Coordinates of C-alpha atoms in Angstrom, one line a residue:
X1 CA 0.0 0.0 0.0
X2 CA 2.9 2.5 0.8
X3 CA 5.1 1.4 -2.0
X4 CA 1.8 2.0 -4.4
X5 CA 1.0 5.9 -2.6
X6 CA 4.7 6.5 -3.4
X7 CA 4.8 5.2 -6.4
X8 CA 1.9 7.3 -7.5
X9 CA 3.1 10.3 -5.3
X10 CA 6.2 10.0 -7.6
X11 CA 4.6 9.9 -10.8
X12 CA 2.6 13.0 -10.2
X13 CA 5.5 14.9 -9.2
X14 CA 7.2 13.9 -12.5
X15 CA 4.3 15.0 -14.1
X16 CA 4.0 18.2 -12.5
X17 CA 7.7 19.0 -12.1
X18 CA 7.7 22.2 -14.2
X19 CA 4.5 23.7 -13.0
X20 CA 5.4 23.0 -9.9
X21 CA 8.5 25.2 -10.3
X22 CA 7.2 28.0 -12.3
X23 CA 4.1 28.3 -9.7
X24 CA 6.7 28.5 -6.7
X25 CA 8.7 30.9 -9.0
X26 CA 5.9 33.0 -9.4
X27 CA 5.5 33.1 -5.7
X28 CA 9.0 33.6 -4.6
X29 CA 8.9 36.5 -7.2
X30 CA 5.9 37.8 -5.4
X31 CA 7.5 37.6 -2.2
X32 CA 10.6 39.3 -3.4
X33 CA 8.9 42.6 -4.5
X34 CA 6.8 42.9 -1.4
X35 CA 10.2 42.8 0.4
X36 CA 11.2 45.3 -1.9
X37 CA 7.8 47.3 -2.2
X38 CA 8.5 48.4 1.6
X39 CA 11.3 51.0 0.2
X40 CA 9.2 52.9 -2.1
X41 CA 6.0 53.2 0.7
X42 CA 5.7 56.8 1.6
X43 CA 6.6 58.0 4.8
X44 CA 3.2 59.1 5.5
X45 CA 1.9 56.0 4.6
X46 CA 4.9 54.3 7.0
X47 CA 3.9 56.6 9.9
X48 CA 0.7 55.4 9.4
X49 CA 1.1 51.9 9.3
X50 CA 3.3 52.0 12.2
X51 CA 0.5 53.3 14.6
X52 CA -1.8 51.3 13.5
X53 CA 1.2 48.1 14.4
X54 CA 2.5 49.7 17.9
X55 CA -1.9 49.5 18.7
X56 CA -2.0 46.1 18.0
X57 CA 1.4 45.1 19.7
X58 CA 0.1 47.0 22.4
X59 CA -4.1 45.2 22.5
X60 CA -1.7 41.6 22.3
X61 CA 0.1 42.4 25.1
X62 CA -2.5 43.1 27.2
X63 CA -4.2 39.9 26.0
X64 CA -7.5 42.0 25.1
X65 CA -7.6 40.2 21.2
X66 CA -9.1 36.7 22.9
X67 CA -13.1 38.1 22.8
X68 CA -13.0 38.3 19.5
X69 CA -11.1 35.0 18.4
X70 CA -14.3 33.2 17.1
X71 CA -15.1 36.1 14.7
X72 CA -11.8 36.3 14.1
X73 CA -11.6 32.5 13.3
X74 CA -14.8 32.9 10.5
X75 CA -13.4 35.7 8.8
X76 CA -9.8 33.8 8.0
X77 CA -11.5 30.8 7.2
X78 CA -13.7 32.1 4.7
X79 CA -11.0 34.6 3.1
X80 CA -8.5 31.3 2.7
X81 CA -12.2 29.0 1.5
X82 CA -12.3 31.9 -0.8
X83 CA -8.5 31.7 -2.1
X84 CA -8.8 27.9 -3.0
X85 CA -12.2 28.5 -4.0
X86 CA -11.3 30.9 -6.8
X87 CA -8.5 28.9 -7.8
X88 CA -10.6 26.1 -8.3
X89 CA -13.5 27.9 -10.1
X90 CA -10.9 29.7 -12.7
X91 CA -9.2 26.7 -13.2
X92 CA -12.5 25.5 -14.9
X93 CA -12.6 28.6 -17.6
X94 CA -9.7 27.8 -20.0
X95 CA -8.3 31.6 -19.7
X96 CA -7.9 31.5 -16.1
X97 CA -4.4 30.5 -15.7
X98 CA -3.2 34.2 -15.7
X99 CA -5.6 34.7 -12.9
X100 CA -4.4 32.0 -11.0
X101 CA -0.8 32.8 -11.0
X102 CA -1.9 36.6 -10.1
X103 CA -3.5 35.1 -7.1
X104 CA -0.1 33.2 -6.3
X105 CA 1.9 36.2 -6.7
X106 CA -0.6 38.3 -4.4
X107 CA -0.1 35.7 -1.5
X108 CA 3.5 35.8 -1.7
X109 CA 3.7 39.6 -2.1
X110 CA 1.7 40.3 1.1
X111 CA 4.0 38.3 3.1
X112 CA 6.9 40.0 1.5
X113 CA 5.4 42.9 2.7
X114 CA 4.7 42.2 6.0
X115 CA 8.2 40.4 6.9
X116 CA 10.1 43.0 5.1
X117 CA 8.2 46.1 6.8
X118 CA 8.6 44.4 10.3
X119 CA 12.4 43.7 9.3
X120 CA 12.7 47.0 8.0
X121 CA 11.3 49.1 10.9
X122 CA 12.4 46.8 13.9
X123 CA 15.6 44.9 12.3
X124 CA 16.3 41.5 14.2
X125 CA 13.1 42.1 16.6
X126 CA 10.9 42.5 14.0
X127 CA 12.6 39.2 11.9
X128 CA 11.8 37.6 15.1
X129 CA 8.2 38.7 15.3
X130 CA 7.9 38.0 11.7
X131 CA 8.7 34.6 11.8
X132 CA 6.6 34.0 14.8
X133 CA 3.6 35.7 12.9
X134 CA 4.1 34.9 9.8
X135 CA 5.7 31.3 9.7
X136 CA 3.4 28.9 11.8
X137 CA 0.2 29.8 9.6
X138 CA 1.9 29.7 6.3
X139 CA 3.8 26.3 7.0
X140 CA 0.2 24.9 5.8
X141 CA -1.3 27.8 4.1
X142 CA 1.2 28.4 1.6
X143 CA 1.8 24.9 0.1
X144 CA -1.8 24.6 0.0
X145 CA -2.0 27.3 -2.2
X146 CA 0.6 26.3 -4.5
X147 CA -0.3 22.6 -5.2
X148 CA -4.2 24.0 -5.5
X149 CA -2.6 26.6 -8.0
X150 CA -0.2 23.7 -9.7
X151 CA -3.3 21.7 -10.1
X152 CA -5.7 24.3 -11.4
X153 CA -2.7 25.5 -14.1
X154 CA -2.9 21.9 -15.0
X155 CA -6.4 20.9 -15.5
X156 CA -6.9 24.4 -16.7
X157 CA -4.2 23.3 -19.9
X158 CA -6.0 19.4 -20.2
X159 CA -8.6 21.6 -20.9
X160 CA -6.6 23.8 -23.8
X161 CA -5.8 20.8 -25.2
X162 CA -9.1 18.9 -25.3
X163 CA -10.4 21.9 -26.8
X164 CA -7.5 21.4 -29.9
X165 CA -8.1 17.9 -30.3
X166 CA -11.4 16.6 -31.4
X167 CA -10.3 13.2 -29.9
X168 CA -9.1 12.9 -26.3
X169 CA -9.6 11.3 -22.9
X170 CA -12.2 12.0 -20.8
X171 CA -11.6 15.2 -18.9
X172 CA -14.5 13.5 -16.4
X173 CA -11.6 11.9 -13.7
X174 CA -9.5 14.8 -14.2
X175 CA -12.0 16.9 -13.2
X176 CA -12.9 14.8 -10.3
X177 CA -9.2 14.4 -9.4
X178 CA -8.3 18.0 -9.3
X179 CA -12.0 18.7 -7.2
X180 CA -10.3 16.4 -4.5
X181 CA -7.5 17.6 -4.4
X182 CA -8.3 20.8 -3.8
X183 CA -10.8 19.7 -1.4
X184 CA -8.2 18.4 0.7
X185 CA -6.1 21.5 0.6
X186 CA -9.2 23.5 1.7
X187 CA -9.0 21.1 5.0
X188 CA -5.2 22.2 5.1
X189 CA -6.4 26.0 4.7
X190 CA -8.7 25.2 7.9
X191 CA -5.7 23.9 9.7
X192 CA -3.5 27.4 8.7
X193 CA -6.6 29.1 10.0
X194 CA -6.8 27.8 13.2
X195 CA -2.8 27.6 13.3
X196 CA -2.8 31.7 12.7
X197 CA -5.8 32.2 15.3
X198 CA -4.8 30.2 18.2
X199 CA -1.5 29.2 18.0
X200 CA 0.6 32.0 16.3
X201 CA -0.5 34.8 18.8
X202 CA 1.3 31.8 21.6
X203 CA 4.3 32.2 20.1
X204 CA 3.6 36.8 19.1
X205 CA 3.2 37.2 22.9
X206 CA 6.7 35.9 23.8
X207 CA 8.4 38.7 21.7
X208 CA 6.1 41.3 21.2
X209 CA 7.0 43.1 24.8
X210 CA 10.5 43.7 22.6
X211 CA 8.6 46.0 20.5
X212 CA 5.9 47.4 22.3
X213 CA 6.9 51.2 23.0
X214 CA 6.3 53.0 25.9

């Protein structure tokens, strides 16, 4: 039974070995120029941003953030049901690779963003706080977005070329296949959510007392 999961396991990778690459390119890339995006941000802008981060620091250190966990809970579930959601819908329009990818590069460029303003403005305390915030969540969240967005880029060209060739396999099992496995990376989306609810903020709370200004 193992030797037939890997053997499958390795058959799909072989399969998907370039789209697997480009989609983690495109995502690297995205994280890149949020890193880089933080230099050109206005200084009003950065002033801004910056009270709006030494409030938060300062609501998590006084623990006040736990009333609102539940709601907080619904609303990063459904924004992450959305993400694979979306993926999944465009990858059922022919034209929606570009889409897809866009999405990819969004995800990565908003944690560019956020490590690289913390890093920026805070320097090793805010690469701690980063990694604390920003790593325990995205351990699940972001491979679940790049295999859902490797599978959509796939079905989404089995479709390109079914629509070139009058003869063909069914697309039927395809279809089912890439519903699954999307499904299943939805469940690992739910696990990121309650990872960046109730267990990130554990590990925030250590450091944030660094950065909190009196």
């Amino acid at each position: 039974m193992t030797s037939h999961i890997r053997q499958n396991l390795g058959e799909y990778l072989r399969a998907n070995i370039v789209a697997y690459f480009f989609v983690t390119l495109i995502f690297v890339i995205g994280v890149v120029i949020g890193a880089l995006a933080v230099k050109t941000l206005p200084e009003e802008q950065k002033t801004e941003l910056l009270g709006y981060l030494r409030i938060f620091f300062q609501g998590l250190s006084r623990g006040t953030e736990g009333i609102q966990e539940q709601g907080l809970l619904y609303s990063v579930m459904l924004n992450n049901a959305k993400t694979i959601g979306l993926i999944w819908l465009l990858s059922f329009t022919v034209i929606g690779i570009p889409f897809v990818l866009f999405i990819i590069f969004t995800r990565g460029f908003v944690i560019g963003f956020a490590v690289g303003f913390l890093v920026n403005e805070y320097v090793v305390q805010g690469l701690l706080f980063a990694l604390v915030s920003v790593l325990p969540h995205n351990f699940f969240a972001v491979p679940a977005v790049v295999v859902t967005g490797v599978s959509a880029v796939s079905f989404s060209l089995a479709l390109v070329r079914r629509r070139r060739h009058s003869r063909g396999g069914s697309l039927f099992y395809q279809a089912m296949g890439h519903t699954v496995l999307c499904a299943a990376m939805l469940v690992l989306m739910l696990i990121a959510s309650l990872t960046e609810i109730y267990i990130s903020p554990v590990f925030m709370k250590l450091v944030v007392s660094v950065l909190v200004k009196d």
